[in-house]
Amino acid sequence: MPSPRPLLPVLLAVLLVTPAGAPARAVGVGAEGIETARTGRQIAPGIRLESYDRLEADRWLRIDELLVDLGGSGGVRAEYLGGRGPATVAESAARHPAGPGRRVVAAVNGDFFDIRGTGAPLGPGLGGGRLLHSAGPGPGAAPAVGFGADGSGRVLRLGLDGSVTLPGGVVRPLTGYNAARPAAEGLSAYTADWQGTQLPALGTAVAVAVRDGRVTAAAPPVRDPVRRERPAPGTTLLAAPAGGAVAAELAALRPGDAVAVSARAVPGAGPVPVAAVGGREALVVAGVPQNHDGEPNDTAAPRTAVGFSRDGRRLRILAVDGRQRDSGGLTLTALGALMHRLGAYEALNLDGGGSTTLLAGQSGASALVPENSPSDGRPRPVPNGLVLTAPAGSGRTAGYRVEAVGGTTEDFARVFPGLTRTLSATGYDALLGPAPGAPAWFAEGAGGVDSAGVFHAVRPGRATAHARRATAHGALPLTVLGPLTRIRPSRARIGLAERGESAGFRLTGYDAQGAAAVVEPRDVALEFDRSQWSVTEDGRGGFTVTALVRQATGRLRATVRPAGAAGAAGAAGGAGAPGAAASAGAPGGSGAPAASGKPGRAAVPGAGRAAAASRASADIALGVGLVTLPVTDLADAADWAGAGVSVTAGHAGAGLGLELPAAGAQGSAAAPRPLPVPELARALTLWVGGDGSGARAAVELTDADGAAVKVLGPAADWTGWREVTLALPATAQPPLTVTRLSAAGGTRPGRLALDTLGARTPPTGPAAVPVVRDPVVATEARVRARPWRFALGAGAGADFVLTGTDRPGFVHRGVRFLPLDTAEPTVRGGGLSRMRALRDALAAAAREPGTGALAVVREYAPATVDRKEAALTGRLLAEFRRTTGKRAAVLTLGAPQFAADRSEGVLSITAPRTGRTLVGADAFARGDWLAVSHAP
């Protein structure tokens, strides 16, 4: 799966101004949407990938877009992808024959297909100028995208012109050619180009095999379903439904009879394309976006679309993620409007949903990488697609793509003094193709890099790591943060279900301003029980924990150590006595190279002056094996509310009864209060008293962002009590809370009884959460020593009191205050309106010479402000701070408890409804510009 979008340095500018270029570049589903991040890279000459996130009025969107110059000097070609039956786009691209002197550089899924049957594409397809399959049923024309001999593309309709010449010169029309859905009458032909897993179920049919113009085998009538393999190369299988005149003619054939089969694609207009892939709905026709409102497929979903400029020389391939928290997908109408705004004169919708997959190459790499996130959670096998090929290049190194090993996000482009960052350099030729050859490394600025490409941070500041070989060069800017003050694991607890199961984690470090960077394994020492767990480096900047026993609990301690302290301590997963420490150094246990310059070690300029790294530590609770933890025993069944709900005898004590008065009826009982589910739970257990009606019990929950999650039990076709297990979806974001129990009626009226809800959970024990006291928390005397003060919620002795967000923004003594209304959820317009207000306030504060800080004021509303909006707010404020030098803070009112923290230099003060929170301010102070005290 692709890594999260990196935060661009131009993120603030993207929100404040229209992106450079024509209006088509100001991408949006609706004019009200805001682009929140954009990345781009050249894939090959003539091909560029643009990826961006957007916040719309009712959803987040994640979009990947390939911009292709067809038939230009880059020599790019679009070709049919597939030919061996359903496979993932990556598998098909890896075996695609690009031809001599060419290489595969990008690929996308293609046509809709018979997903519950043969797996074959439903539309027409051409490859290498040859018809591969027609649409079905019948020979009529169907929509497709096609590419001509000159490389240009267009949206067109393709039909079938086919015939079968029988002995005696009798000619019969061909109604289908490798079609997934053959016509009810007429002849269908199947060849080795068949794209499905099995031939379609033809019903009672007659079939013969033809090779080299002669019948090789005649088959008697066969019954549905026909489960034939695809014909061997050179063999054509002719089939016709039994009972008709054509079937009788086939049945009369004998081996050796002369039979000729011909088939070709017929375009609705213009020449026959060299390559074509079928699609379905027209999105843009002759420059006009199409309206699909009310059509069955016009729902928000993941989408794949292809569009062309008017002259067919500019190809645009779009993949929009959907059915995910980070991207809600698009309707057909919205997709057409988007393609039109992007500049498409013609556009066609290809298969979407879980099929939407877009892959693209990276400079110097031979394999493609996934750019979008398929909604199934994994790549789906599809029968065909489009593949882009380009000239292979010379293989002589022209440059290097320099990256941090593990990721391209901002926290990998940073490092702490005394610690390291492992870099890689991938050579590429003049056409961005692979080019072998290791470079020499050097660095300038706040650190040095050794001969193995490991950057050693020396002091806070900027640095650039360089890779060079002859005239080929590549560079990576790096930031050395302030000294490390603490670390935090990506998981406070790791629970594994069984022996041999694994889970990963990373360590993130923070400096005094809350700026974050990944801490690499080479800079970490681990302590854990090696008789129960194995911990190894994952090669991506993190660790993998594997259970060695069936049942255990334990604890892992990670401690940051100064660079070069690894010595020969050995790999993290090495043998040792229980509880012994292990160094997570480089493979083989060499650890980080020392900075001594002695033989066998690479000298790192300036490393002797490196700031000593803190020995910050963090603990992770470990557990393996599942136990059932209680969620509710339903002793309070009388407090559950709903129509048809009653207290009944349970499996043990009181239970809950749900009446289902008719077949298919629904019944539900709302919990008297939200019931928390253990965070690491894998499944829920529920005792169900069945009556044989086939009704299905369900548990309804909400996740961390308030999204609804529903898990269904089996149909209760039994009588009496039975404990059922309901698996929790891996995509559900913990912590989860149970909101109601429900049931859906079966084949007749019924009544389900429910009792004792539990959670199957690994027993890790409590997580160790360190308490961090931010320096802005001060005594009231220090707060009152500030030039002026304000209070949150209630207070005295202040210039003013912030009690809510109902007042407009204002400026007071160098601070611009921005109250943000948090009543509306992020994806119901609230997030968009808040981002607009934040955008305007950032622009105003940036240009006001008398304003030294911006303070965002909001009500505590975790159910309406999703985590993606909260993270975006923090990132925008951090970018504002970095680019303007001014200060920023987020003030949250009405929270459950007091807290003060900072991230990327942006202060965060959370005030409860009770007590007195007083804040002293000085927008132009040298150090922290706020000080806060809280009294319960």
mmCIF file of C-alpha atoms in Angstrom, residues 68-72 146-148 150-155 287 307-316 343-346:
data_model
loop_
_atom_site.group_PDB
_atom_site.id
_atom_site.type_symbol
_atom_site.label_atom_id
_atom_site.label_comp_id
_atom_site.label_asym_id
_atom_site.label_seq_id
_atom_site.Cartn_x
_atom_site.Cartn_y
_atom_site.Cartn_z
ATOM 1 C CA VAL A 68 0.576 11.541 -20.597
ATOM 2 C CA ASP A 69 1.864 13.077 -23.831
ATOM 3 C CA LEU A 70 0.826 10.574 -26.517
ATOM 4 C CA GLY A 71 2.754 10.283 -29.753
ATOM 5 C CA GLY A 72 5.258 12.941 -28.694
ATOM 6 C CA GLY A 146 -8.752 3.294 -28.071
ATOM 7 C CA PHE A 147 -5.261 4.229 -29.231
ATOM 8 C CA GLY A 148 -4.213 4.497 -32.851
ATOM 9 C CA ASP A 150 0.213 7.224 -34.186
ATOM 10 C CA GLY A 151 -0.288 6.879 -30.426
ATOM 11 C CA SER A 152 -3.216 9.284 -30.125
ATOM 12 C CA GLY A 153 -6.295 8.229 -28.209
ATOM 13 C CA ARG A 154 -10.038 8.694 -28.252
ATOM 14 C CA VAL A 155 -13.288 7.505 -26.731
ATOM 15 C CA GLY A 287 -16.349 18.976 -24.103
ATOM 16 C CA GLY A 307 -9.838 11.344 -20.609
ATOM 17 C CA PHE A 308 -8.350 12.909 -23.733
ATOM 18 C CA SER A 309 -7.687 16.358 -25.051
ATOM 19 C CA ARG A 310 -9.541 17.383 -28.209
ATOM 20 C CA ASP A 311 -6.686 16.308 -30.466
ATOM 21 C CA GLY A 312 -6.204 13.012 -28.595
ATOM 22 C CA ARG A 313 -2.569 13.808 -27.810
ATOM 23 C CA ARG A 314 -3.015 14.423 -24.106
ATOM 24 C CA LEU A 315 -4.136 11.448 -22.040
ATOM 25 C CA ARG A 316 -5.327 11.821 -18.472
ATOM 26 C CA GLY A 343 -9.320 19.689 -19.350
ATOM 27 C CA ALA A 344 -10.745 16.465 -20.817
ATOM 28 C CA TYR A 345 -12.678 16.900 -24.078
ATOM 29 C CA GLU A 346 -13.733 13.244 -23.962
#
